[in-house]
């Protein structure tokens, strides 16, 4: 059941479907982004069987200062590249109640706190509330984000980023720099990218889609435990790619006529491309799918 929940969360985040919240007593609370690019609080469509009240709060930070974001339980973080002179942060505050007055009281009790380089949120005891952070990060920004039961997304950004999610997905698209992503009971998906990427998923899938003709940067290292691994590689990709799995993992390789395969009882390897192997992906106790096209 846990794996099914993780996969549903992964698909929901990947395709922009409703992401359920888990606030006690709030039925069918969800955030829907309709597959659009999230750049502000207005892009988050909120639905609930109960009444909803919303409020937004803006914070700016200098690019040279590291920023740490701790999303509220059942909240999330979206980080997008920006050409602004500062790091711009929107806190999207949501209150849920049985009537409009209670919902307004809940959102009024949400406080966004800044202590040094750390930004977090709290709410009134017994109320139902959520906070989602949207970060517009200029080149060179340093942002760390963590969430519980919510997504973290990084898109079209260049800098230093650290992301840690528990029971939620992490997605990385078109981003470069020094990027570290770790999930517990959640998936990680990567599309494109450059620089130095380090990915760790526990009890969740890892999906990587490479683009271009070669990797620009020091490399990508990804590992998943108790989860499936999928890789898509453009035909003729020049950078060296290594995929490893334990001997019990089923492997499917499509369009891999030029791949070098090593099979034994303890380990299975697929090698693609040429030159140093700067892209290395491994899985333990999970199936592998490799597609070259």
Coordinates of N, CA, C and O in Angstrom, one line a residue, residues 115-289:
X115 N 14.4 33.5 10.7 CA 15.4 33.5 11.7 C 16.8 33.3 11.0 O 17.1 32.2 10.6
X116 N 17.5 34.4 10.8 CA 18.7 34.3 10.1 C 18.4 34.0 8.6 O 17.7 34.7 8.0
X117 N 19.0 32.9 8.2 CA 18.8 32.5 6.8 C 17.7 31.4 6.7 O 17.4 30.9 5.6
X118 N 17.0 31.1 7.7 CA 15.9 30.1 7.7 C 14.5 30.7 7.7 O 14.2 31.6 8.6
X119 N 13.7 30.2 6.8 CA 12.3 30.7 6.8 C 11.4 29.5 7.0 O 11.5 28.5 6.3
X120 N 10.4 29.6 7.9 CA 9.5 28.6 8.2 C 8.1 29.2 8.6 O 8.0 30.4 8.5
X121 N 7.2 28.3 8.9 CA 5.8 28.8 9.2 C 5.2 28.0 10.3 O 5.5 26.8 10.5
X122 N 4.4 28.7 11.1 CA 3.6 28.0 12.1 C 2.2 28.5 12.0 O 1.8 29.5 11.4
X123 N 1.3 27.7 12.7 CA -0.1 28.0 12.7 C -0.7 27.8 14.1 O -0.1 27.2 14.9
X124 N -1.9 28.4 14.3 CA -2.6 28.2 15.5 C -2.9 26.8 15.8 O -3.3 26.0 14.9
X125 N -2.8 26.4 17.1 CA -3.1 25.0 17.5 C -4.5 24.7 17.2 O -5.4 25.5 17.5
X126 N -4.8 23.5 16.7 CA -6.1 23.1 16.4 C -6.7 23.5 15.1 O -7.8 23.1 14.8
X127 N -6.1 24.5 14.4 CA -6.6 24.9 13.2 C -6.0 24.1 12.0 O -5.1 23.4 12.2
X128 N -6.7 24.2 10.9 CA -6.3 23.5 9.7 C -5.6 24.5 8.7 O -6.3 25.4 8.2
X129 N -4.4 24.3 8.4 CA -3.7 25.3 7.6 C -2.5 24.6 6.8 O -2.1 23.6 7.2
X130 N -2.1 25.3 5.8 CA -1.0 24.8 4.9 C -0.3 26.0 4.4 O -0.8 27.1 4.3
X131 N 1.0 25.8 4.2 CA 1.9 26.9 3.6 C 2.7 26.3 2.5 O 3.4 25.3 2.7
X132 N 2.7 26.9 1.3 CA 3.5 26.5 0.2 C 4.4 27.7 -0.2 O 4.0 28.9 -0.3
X133 N 5.7 27.4 -0.3 CA 6.7 28.5 -0.7 C 7.0 28.4 -2.2 O 7.2 27.4 -2.7
X134 N 7.0 29.6 -2.8 CA 7.4 29.7 -4.2 C 8.6 30.6 -4.2 O 8.6 31.8 -3.7
X135 N 9.7 30.1 -4.8 CA 11.0 30.8 -4.7 C 11.4 31.2 -6.1 O 11.6 30.3 -7.0
X136 N 11.7 32.4 -6.4 CA 12.2 32.8 -7.7 C 13.7 33.1 -7.5 O 14.1 34.1 -6.8
X137 N 14.6 32.2 -8.0 CA 16.0 32.2 -7.6 C 16.8 32.7 -8.8 O 16.9 32.0 -9.9
X138 N 17.5 33.8 -8.7 CA 18.5 34.3 -9.8 C 19.7 33.3 -9.8 O 19.9 32.5 -8.9
X139 N 20.4 33.4 -10.9 CA 21.6 32.6 -11.1 C 22.6 32.9 -9.9 O 22.8 34.0 -9.5
X140 N 23.1 31.8 -9.4 CA 24.1 31.9 -8.3 C 23.4 31.8 -6.9 O 24.2 31.8 -5.9
X141 N 22.1 31.6 -6.9 CA 21.4 31.5 -5.6 C 21.8 30.2 -4.9 O 22.1 29.2 -5.6
X142 N 21.7 30.2 -3.6 CA 21.9 29.0 -2.8 C 20.6 28.8 -2.0 O 20.3 29.6 -1.1
X143 N 19.9 27.7 -2.3 CA 18.6 27.5 -1.6 C 18.5 26.0 -1.1 O 18.8 25.1 -1.9
X144 N 18.2 25.9 0.1 CA 17.9 24.5 0.7 C 16.4 24.5 1.0 O 15.9 25.4 1.6
X145 N 15.8 23.4 0.7 CA 14.3 23.2 0.9 C 14.0 21.8 1.5 O 14.6 20.8 1.1
X146 N 13.1 21.8 2.5 CA 12.7 20.5 3.0 C 11.1 20.5 3.1 O 10.5 21.6 3.4
X147 N 10.5 19.3 2.9 CA 9.1 19.3 3.0 C 8.7 17.9 3.6 O 9.4 16.9 3.6
X148 N 7.5 17.9 4.2 CA 6.9 16.6 4.7 C 5.5 16.5 4.1 O 4.7 17.4 4.3
X149 N 5.2 15.4 3.4 CA 3.9 15.2 2.8 C 3.6 16.2 1.7 O 2.5 16.5 1.5
X150 N 4.6 16.7 1.1 CA 4.4 17.7 0.0 C 5.5 17.7 -1.0 O 6.6 17.2 -0.8
X151 N 5.3 18.3 -2.2 CA 6.3 18.3 -3.3 C 7.4 19.3 -3.1 O 7.2 20.4 -2.5
X152 N 8.5 19.1 -3.8 CA 9.5 20.1 -4.0 C 9.9 20.0 -5.5 O 10.1 19.0 -6.1
X153 N 9.9 21.2 -6.1 CA 10.1 21.3 -7.5 C 11.2 22.3 -7.8 O 11.2 23.4 -7.2
X154 N 12.1 22.0 -8.7 CA 13.2 22.9 -9.1 C 13.2 23.0 -10.7 O 13.3 21.9 -11.3
X155 N 13.0 24.2 -11.2 CA 12.9 24.3 -12.6 C 13.6 25.5 -13.2 O 13.6 26.6 -12.7
X156 N 14.4 25.2 -14.2 CA 15.1 26.3 -15.0 C 16.0 27.2 -14.1 O 16.0 28.4 -14.2
X157 N 16.7 26.6 -13.1 CA 17.5 27.4 -12.2 C 18.9 27.0 -12.3 O 19.3 25.9 -12.7
X158 N 19.8 27.9 -11.9 CA 21.2 27.7 -11.9 C 21.8 28.2 -10.6 O 21.8 29.4 -10.3
X159 N 22.4 27.3 -9.8 CA 22.9 27.7 -8.5 C 23.2 26.5 -7.7 O 23.6 25.4 -8.2
X160 N 23.1 26.6 -6.4 CA 23.4 25.6 -5.4 C 22.1 25.2 -4.7 O 21.5 26.1 -4.0
X161 N 21.6 24.0 -4.8 CA 20.3 23.6 -4.3 C 20.4 22.3 -3.6 O 21.0 21.3 -4.0
X162 N 19.7 22.3 -2.4 CA 19.6 21.1 -1.6 C 18.2 20.9 -1.3 O 17.5 21.8 -0.8
X163 N 17.7 19.7 -1.6 CA 16.2 19.4 -1.4 C 16.1 18.1 -0.6 O 16.7 17.1 -1.0
X164 N 15.2 18.1 0.4 CA 14.9 16.8 1.1 C 13.5 16.7 1.4 O 12.9 17.7 2.0
X165 N 12.8 15.6 0.9 CA 11.4 15.4 1.1 C 11.1 14.1 1.8 O 11.8 13.1 1.6
X166 N 10.1 14.1 2.6 CA 9.6 12.9 3.3 C 8.2 12.7 2.9 O 7.4 13.6 3.1
X167 N 7.9 11.6 2.3 CA 6.5 11.3 1.8 C 6.1 12.2 0.8 O 4.9 12.6 0.7
X168 N 7.0 12.7 -0.1 CA 6.6 13.6 -1.1 C 7.6 13.5 -2.3 O 8.7 13.1 -2.1
X169 N 7.2 14.0 -3.5 CA 8.1 13.9 -4.7 C 9.0 15.1 -4.8 O 8.7 16.2 -4.3
X170 N 10.1 14.9 -5.5 CA 11.0 15.9 -5.9 C 11.2 15.8 -7.4 O 11.4 14.8 -8.0
X171 N 11.0 17.0 -8.1 CA 11.2 17.0 -9.5 C 12.2 18.1 -9.9 O 12.2 19.2 -9.3
X172 N 13.1 17.8 -10.8 CA 14.1 18.7 -11.3 C 14.1 18.8 -12.8 O 14.1 17.8 -13.4
X173 N 13.9 20.0 -13.3 CA 13.8 20.1 -14.7 C 14.6 21.3 -15.2 O 14.5 22.4 -14.7
X174 N 15.5 21.1 -16.2 CA 16.2 22.1 -16.9 C 17.1 22.9 -16.0 O 17.3 24.1 -16.3
X175 N 17.6 22.3 -14.9 CA 18.4 23.1 -14.0 C 19.8 22.6 -13.9 O 20.1 21.5 -14.3
X176 N 20.7 23.5 -13.5 CA 22.1 23.2 -13.5 C 22.7 23.8 -12.2 O 22.2 24.6 -11.5
X177 N 24.0 23.3 -11.9 CA 24.7 23.8 -10.8 C 25.1 22.6 -9.9 O 25.3 21.5 -10.4
X178 N 25.1 22.9 -8.6 CA 25.4 21.8 -7.6 C 24.0 21.5 -6.9 O 23.5 22.3 -6.2
X179 N 23.5 20.3 -7.2 CA 22.1 20.0 -6.8 C 22.1 18.7 -6.1 O 22.6 17.6 -6.6
X180 N 21.6 18.7 -4.9 CA 21.5 17.5 -4.1 C 20.0 17.3 -3.8 O 19.3 18.2 -3.3
X181 N 19.5 16.1 -4.0 CA 18.1 15.8 -3.8 C 18.0 14.4 -3.0 O 18.6 13.4 -3.5
X182 N 17.2 14.4 -2.0 CA 17.0 13.1 -1.2 C 15.5 13.0 -0.8 O 14.9 14.0 -0.3
X183 N 15.0 11.8 -1.0 CA 13.6 11.6 -0.6 C 13.6 10.3 0.3 O 14.3 9.4 0.1
X184 N 12.6 10.3 1.2 CA 12.3 9.1 2.0 C 10.8 8.8 1.7 O 9.9 9.7 2.0
X185 N 10.5 7.6 1.1 CA 9.1 7.3 0.8 C 8.6 8.2 -0.3 O 7.4 8.7 -0.2
X186 N 9.4 8.6 -1.3 CA 8.9 9.5 -2.3 C 9.8 9.3 -3.6 O 11.0 8.9 -3.5
X187 N 9.3 9.8 -4.7 CA 10.1 9.7 -6.0 C 10.9 10.9 -6.3 O 10.7 12.0 -5.8
X188 N 11.9 10.7 -7.2 CA 12.7 11.8 -7.7 C 12.6 11.7 -9.2 O 12.8 10.6 -9.8
X189 N 12.3 12.8 -9.9 CA 12.4 12.8 -11.4 C 13.2 13.9 -11.9 O 13.2 15.0 -11.3
X190 N 14.0 13.6 -12.9 CA 15.0 14.6 -13.5 C 14.8 14.7 -15.0 O 14.7 13.6 -15.6
X191 N 14.7 15.9 -15.5 CA 14.6 16.1 -17.0 C 15.7 17.1 -17.3 O 15.7 18.2 -16.9
X192 N 16.7 16.6 -18.2 CA 17.8 17.5 -18.6 C 18.7 17.8 -17.4 O 18.8 17.0 -16.5
X193 N 19.3 18.9 -17.5 CA 20.2 19.3 -16.4 C 21.6 19.3 -16.7 O 22.0 18.8 -17.8
X194 N 22.4 20.0 -15.9 CA 23.9 20.1 -16.1 C 24.5 20.4 -14.7 O 23.9 20.8 -13.8
X195 N 25.8 20.2 -14.7 CA 26.5 20.5 -13.4 C 26.8 19.2 -12.7 O 27.2 18.2 -13.2
X196 N 26.6 19.3 -11.4 CA 26.9 18.1 -10.5 C 25.6 17.8 -9.7 O 25.1 18.6 -8.9
X197 N 25.0 16.7 -10.0 CA 23.7 16.3 -9.4 C 23.9 15.0 -8.6 O 24.5 14.1 -9.1
X198 N 23.4 15.0 -7.4 CA 23.4 13.8 -6.5 C 22.0 13.5 -6.1 O 21.4 14.4 -5.5
X199 N 21.5 12.3 -6.4 CA 20.2 12.0 -6.1 C 20.1 10.7 -5.3 O 20.8 9.7 -5.5
X200 N 19.3 10.7 -4.2 CA 19.1 9.5 -3.4 C 17.6 9.4 -3.1 O 17.0 10.2 -2.5
X201 N 17.0 8.2 -3.5 CA 15.6 7.9 -3.2 C 15.5 6.6 -2.4 O 16.2 5.6 -2.7
X202 N 14.8 6.6 -1.3 CA 14.6 5.5 -0.5 C 13.1 5.1 -0.5 O 12.2 6.0 -0.2
X203 N 12.8 3.9 -0.9 CA 11.4 3.5 -1.0 C 10.6 4.3 -2.0 O 9.4 4.6 -1.8
X204 N 11.2 4.6 -3.1 CA 10.6 5.4 -4.1 C 11.3 5.3 -5.5 O 12.5 5.0 -5.5
X205 N 10.6 5.6 -6.6 CA 11.2 5.5 -7.9 C 12.2 6.7 -8.2 O 12.0 7.8 -7.7
X206 N 13.1 6.4 -9.1 CA 14.0 7.4 -9.6 C 13.9 7.4 -11.1 O 14.1 6.3 -11.8
X207 N 13.6 8.5 -11.7 CA 13.4 8.6 -13.2 C 14.3 9.8 -13.7 O 14.3 10.9 -13.2
X208 N 15.1 9.4 -14.7 CA 16.1 10.4 -15.3 C 15.9 10.4 -16.8 O 15.9 9.3 -17.5
X209 N 15.7 11.6 -17.4 CA 15.6 11.8 -18.8 C 16.6 12.8 -19.3 O 16.6 13.9 -19.0
X210 N 17.7 12.2 -20.0 CA 18.7 13.1 -20.4 C 18.4 13.7 -21.8 O 17.5 13.2 -22.5
X211 N 19.0 14.9 -22.0 CA 18.8 15.5 -23.3 C 20.1 16.0 -23.9 O 21.1 15.9 -23.3
X212 N 20.0 16.5 -25.1 CA 21.2 17.0 -25.8 C 22.1 15.9 -26.2 O 21.7 14.7 -26.4
X213 N 23.4 16.2 -26.5 CA 24.3 15.1 -27.0 C 25.3 14.7 -25.9 O 26.0 13.6 -26.1
X214 N 25.5 15.4 -24.8 CA 26.4 15.0 -23.7 C 26.1 15.8 -22.5 O 25.4 16.8 -22.5
X215 N 26.6 15.3 -21.4 CA 26.4 16.0 -20.1 C 27.3 17.2 -20.0 O 28.5 17.0 -20.2
X216 N 26.9 18.3 -19.6 CA 27.7 19.5 -19.4 C 28.0 19.7 -17.9 O 27.1 20.1 -17.1
X217 N 29.1 19.2 -17.4 CA 29.4 19.3 -16.0 C 30.1 18.1 -15.5 O 30.5 17.2 -16.3
X218 N 30.3 18.0 -14.2 CA 31.1 16.9 -13.6 C 30.3 15.6 -13.5 O 30.9 14.6 -13.4
X219 N 29.0 15.7 -13.6 CA 28.3 14.4 -13.7 C 27.0 14.3 -12.8 O 26.6 15.2 -12.1
X220 N 26.3 13.2 -13.0 CA 25.1 12.9 -12.3 C 25.2 11.5 -11.6 O 25.6 10.5 -12.3
X221 N 25.0 11.5 -10.3 CA 25.0 10.2 -9.6 C 23.6 10.0 -8.9 O 23.1 10.9 -8.2
X222 N 23.0 8.9 -9.2 CA 21.6 8.6 -8.6 C 21.5 7.2 -8.1 O 22.1 6.3 -8.7
X223 N 20.8 7.1 -7.0 CA 20.7 5.8 -6.3 C 19.2 5.7 -5.8 O 18.7 6.6 -5.2
X224 N 18.6 4.5 -6.0 CA 17.3 4.3 -5.3 C 17.4 2.9 -4.6 O 18.0 2.0 -5.1
X225 N 16.7 2.8 -3.5 CA 16.6 1.6 -2.7 C 15.2 1.3 -2.6 O 14.4 2.1 -2.2
X226 N 14.8 0.0 -2.9 CA 13.4 -0.4 -2.9 C 12.5 0.4 -3.8 O 11.4 0.7 -3.4
X227 N 13.0 0.7 -4.9 CA 12.2 1.5 -5.9 C 12.7 1.3 -7.3 O 13.9 0.9 -7.5
X228 N 11.9 1.4 -8.3 CA 12.3 1.3 -9.7 C 13.2 2.4 -10.2 O 13.1 3.5 -9.7
X229 N 14.0 2.1 -11.2 CA 14.9 3.0 -11.8 C 14.6 3.1 -13.3 O 14.5 2.0 -14.0
X230 N 14.3 4.3 -13.8 CA 14.1 4.4 -15.3 C 15.0 5.5 -15.8 O 15.2 6.5 -15.2
X231 N 15.6 5.2 -17.0 CA 16.5 6.1 -17.7 C 16.1 6.2 -19.2 O 15.9 5.2 -19.8
X232 N 16.0 7.5 -19.7 CA 15.9 7.7 -21.1 C 17.1 8.5 -21.6 O 17.4 9.5 -21.1
X233 N 17.7 7.9 -22.7 CA 19.0 8.5 -23.2 C 18.8 8.8 -24.7 O 18.3 7.9 -25.5
X234 N 19.1 10.0 -25.2 CA 19.0 10.3 -26.6 C 20.0 9.4 -27.4 O 21.1 9.0 -26.9
X235 N 19.6 9.0 -28.6 CA 20.5 8.2 -29.4 C 21.7 8.9 -29.7 O 21.7 10.1 -30.0
X236 N 22.9 8.3 -29.7 CA 24.2 8.9 -29.9 C 24.7 9.8 -28.8 O 25.7 10.5 -29.0
X237 N 24.1 9.6 -27.6 CA 24.6 10.4 -26.5 C 26.1 10.1 -26.2 O 26.5 8.9 -26.1
X238 N 26.9 11.1 -26.1 CA 28.4 10.9 -26.0 C 28.9 10.6 -24.6 O 29.9 9.9 -24.5
X239 N 28.3 11.2 -23.6 CA 28.9 11.0 -22.3 C 28.7 9.5 -21.8 O 27.7 8.9 -22.2
X240 N 29.7 9.0 -21.0 CA 29.6 7.7 -20.6 C 28.5 7.5 -19.5 O 28.4 8.3 -18.6
X241 N 27.7 6.5 -19.7 CA 26.5 6.2 -18.8 C 26.7 4.8 -18.2 O 26.9 3.8 -19.0
X242 N 26.5 4.6 -16.9 CA 26.5 3.3 -16.3 C 25.3 3.1 -15.4 O 24.9 4.0 -14.6
X243 N 24.6 2.0 -15.7 CA 23.4 1.6 -14.9 C 23.7 0.3 -14.2 O 24.1 -0.7 -14.9
X244 N 23.5 0.3 -12.9 CA 23.8 -1.0 -12.2 C 22.6 -1.4 -11.3 O 21.9 -0.5 -10.8
X245 N 22.4 -2.7 -11.2 CA 21.3 -3.2 -10.4 C 21.8 -4.5 -9.8 O 22.8 -5.2 -10.3
X246 N 21.2 -4.9 -8.7 CA 21.6 -6.2 -8.1 C 21.1 -7.4 -9.0 O 20.2 -7.2 -9.9
X247 N 21.5 -8.6 -8.7 CA 21.2 -9.7 -9.5 C 19.8 -10.1 -9.6 O 19.4 -10.8 -10.5
X248 N 19.0 -9.6 -8.6 CA 17.6 -10.0 -8.6 C 16.7 -9.0 -9.3 O 15.5 -9.2 -9.4
X249 N 17.3 -7.9 -9.8 CA 16.4 -6.9 -10.4 C 16.2 -7.2 -11.9 O 17.1 -7.4 -12.7
X250 N 14.9 -7.2 -12.3 CA 14.6 -7.4 -13.7 C 15.0 -6.1 -14.5 O 14.8 -5.0 -14.0
X251 N 15.5 -6.3 -15.7 CA 16.0 -5.2 -16.5 C 15.4 -5.2 -17.9 O 15.4 -6.3 -18.5
X252 N 14.9 -4.1 -18.3 CA 14.4 -4.0 -19.7 C 15.2 -2.8 -20.4 O 15.3 -1.7 -19.8
X253 N 15.8 -3.1 -21.5 CA 16.6 -2.2 -22.3 C 16.1 -2.1 -23.7 O 16.2 -3.1 -24.5
X254 N 15.5 -1.0 -24.1 CA 14.9 -0.8 -25.4 C 15.8 0.1 -26.2 O 16.2 1.2 -25.8
X255 N 16.0 -0.3 -27.5 CA 16.9 0.5 -28.4 C 18.3 0.5 -28.0 O 19.1 1.5 -28.2
X256 N 18.8 -0.5 -27.3 CA 20.1 -0.6 -26.7 C 21.0 -1.5 -27.4 O 21.8 -2.2 -26.8
X257 N 21.0 -1.5 -28.8 CA 21.8 -2.4 -29.5 C 23.3 -2.2 -29.3 O 24.1 -3.1 -29.3
X258 N 23.6 -0.9 -29.1 CA 25.1 -0.6 -28.9 C 25.5 -0.7 -27.4 O 26.7 -0.4 -27.1
X259 N 24.6 -1.0 -26.5 CA 24.9 -1.0 -25.1 C 25.8 -2.2 -24.8 O 25.7 -3.3 -25.4
X260 N 26.6 -2.0 -23.8 CA 27.5 -3.1 -23.3 C 26.9 -3.6 -22.0 O 26.7 -2.9 -21.0
X261 N 26.6 -4.9 -22.0 CA 25.8 -5.5 -20.9 C 26.7 -6.6 -20.2 O 27.3 -7.4 -20.8
X262 N 26.6 -6.5 -18.9 CA 27.3 -7.5 -18.0 C 26.3 -8.1 -17.0 O 25.8 -7.3 -16.3
X263 N 26.2 -9.4 -17.1 CA 25.2 -10.0 -16.2 C 25.9 -11.1 -15.4 O 26.7 -11.9 -15.9
X264 N 25.7 -11.1 -14.1 CA 26.1 -12.2 -13.2 C 25.1 -12.4 -12.1 O 24.1 -11.7 -12.0
X265 N 25.3 -13.3 -11.2 CA 24.4 -13.6 -10.1 C 24.2 -12.5 -9.1 O 23.2 -12.3 -8.5
X266 N 25.3 -11.6 -9.0 CA 25.2 -10.6 -8.0 C 25.0 -9.2 -8.5 O 24.5 -8.3 -7.8
X267 N 25.3 -9.0 -9.8 CA 25.2 -7.6 -10.3 C 24.9 -7.6 -11.8 O 25.3 -8.5 -12.5
X268 N 24.1 -6.6 -12.3 CA 23.9 -6.4 -13.7 C 24.2 -5.0 -14.0 O 23.9 -4.1 -13.3
X269 N 24.9 -4.9 -15.2 CA 25.4 -3.6 -15.6 C 25.0 -3.3 -17.1 O 25.1 -4.2 -17.9
X270 N 24.7 -2.1 -17.3 CA 24.4 -1.6 -18.7 C 25.3 -0.3 -18.9 O 25.2 0.6 -18.1
X271 N 26.2 -0.3 -19.9 CA 27.0 0.8 -20.2 C 26.7 1.4 -21.6 O 26.6 0.7 -22.6
X272 N 26.6 2.7 -21.6 CA 26.2 3.4 -22.8 C 27.2 4.6 -23.1 O 27.8 5.0 -22.1
X273 N 27.3 5.0 -24.3 CA 28.1 6.2 -24.6 C 29.6 5.8 -24.5 O 30.0 4.7 -24.5
X274 N 30.4 6.9 -24.6 CA 31.9 6.7 -24.6 C 32.5 7.7 -23.6 O 31.8 8.5 -23.0
X275 N 33.8 7.5 -23.4 CA 34.5 8.4 -22.5 C 34.2 8.1 -21.1 O 33.6 7.0 -20.8
X276 N 34.7 8.9 -20.1 CA 34.5 8.6 -18.7 C 33.0 8.5 -18.4 O 32.1 9.2 -18.9
X277 N 32.7 7.6 -17.5 CA 31.3 7.4 -17.1 C 31.0 8.4 -16.0 O 31.2 8.2 -14.8
X278 N 30.4 9.5 -16.4 CA 30.1 10.6 -15.4 C 28.6 10.5 -15.0 O 28.2 11.3 -14.2
X279 N 27.8 9.6 -15.6 CA 26.4 9.4 -15.2 C 26.3 8.0 -14.7 O 26.5 7.1 -15.4
X280 N 26.1 7.9 -13.4 CA 26.0 6.6 -12.8 C 24.7 6.5 -12.0 O 24.4 7.3 -11.1
X281 N 23.9 5.4 -12.3 CA 22.6 5.2 -11.7 C 22.6 3.8 -11.2 O 22.9 2.8 -11.9
X282 N 22.1 3.6 -9.9 CA 22.1 2.3 -9.3 C 20.7 2.1 -8.6 O 20.1 3.1 -8.2
X283 N 20.3 0.8 -8.5 CA 19.1 0.5 -7.7 C 19.4 -0.8 -7.0 O 20.1 -1.7 -7.4
X284 N 18.8 -0.9 -5.8 CA 18.7 -2.1 -5.0 C 17.3 -2.5 -4.8 O 16.5 -1.7 -4.4
X285 N 17.0 -3.7 -5.2 CA 15.6 -4.2 -5.0 C 14.6 -3.5 -5.8 O 13.5 -3.2 -5.3
X286 N 14.9 -3.2 -7.0 CA 14.0 -2.5 -7.9 C 14.2 -2.8 -9.3 O 15.3 -3.1 -9.7
X287 N 13.1 -2.8 -10.1 CA 13.3 -3.1 -11.6 C 13.9 -1.9 -12.3 O 13.9 -0.8 -11.8
X288 N 14.5 -2.2 -13.5 CA 15.2 -1.2 -14.3 C 14.6 -1.1 -15.7 O 14.4 -2.1 -16.3
X289 N 14.4 0.1 -16.1 CA 14.0 0.4 -17.5 C 14.9 1.4 -18.1 O 15.1 2.5 -17.6

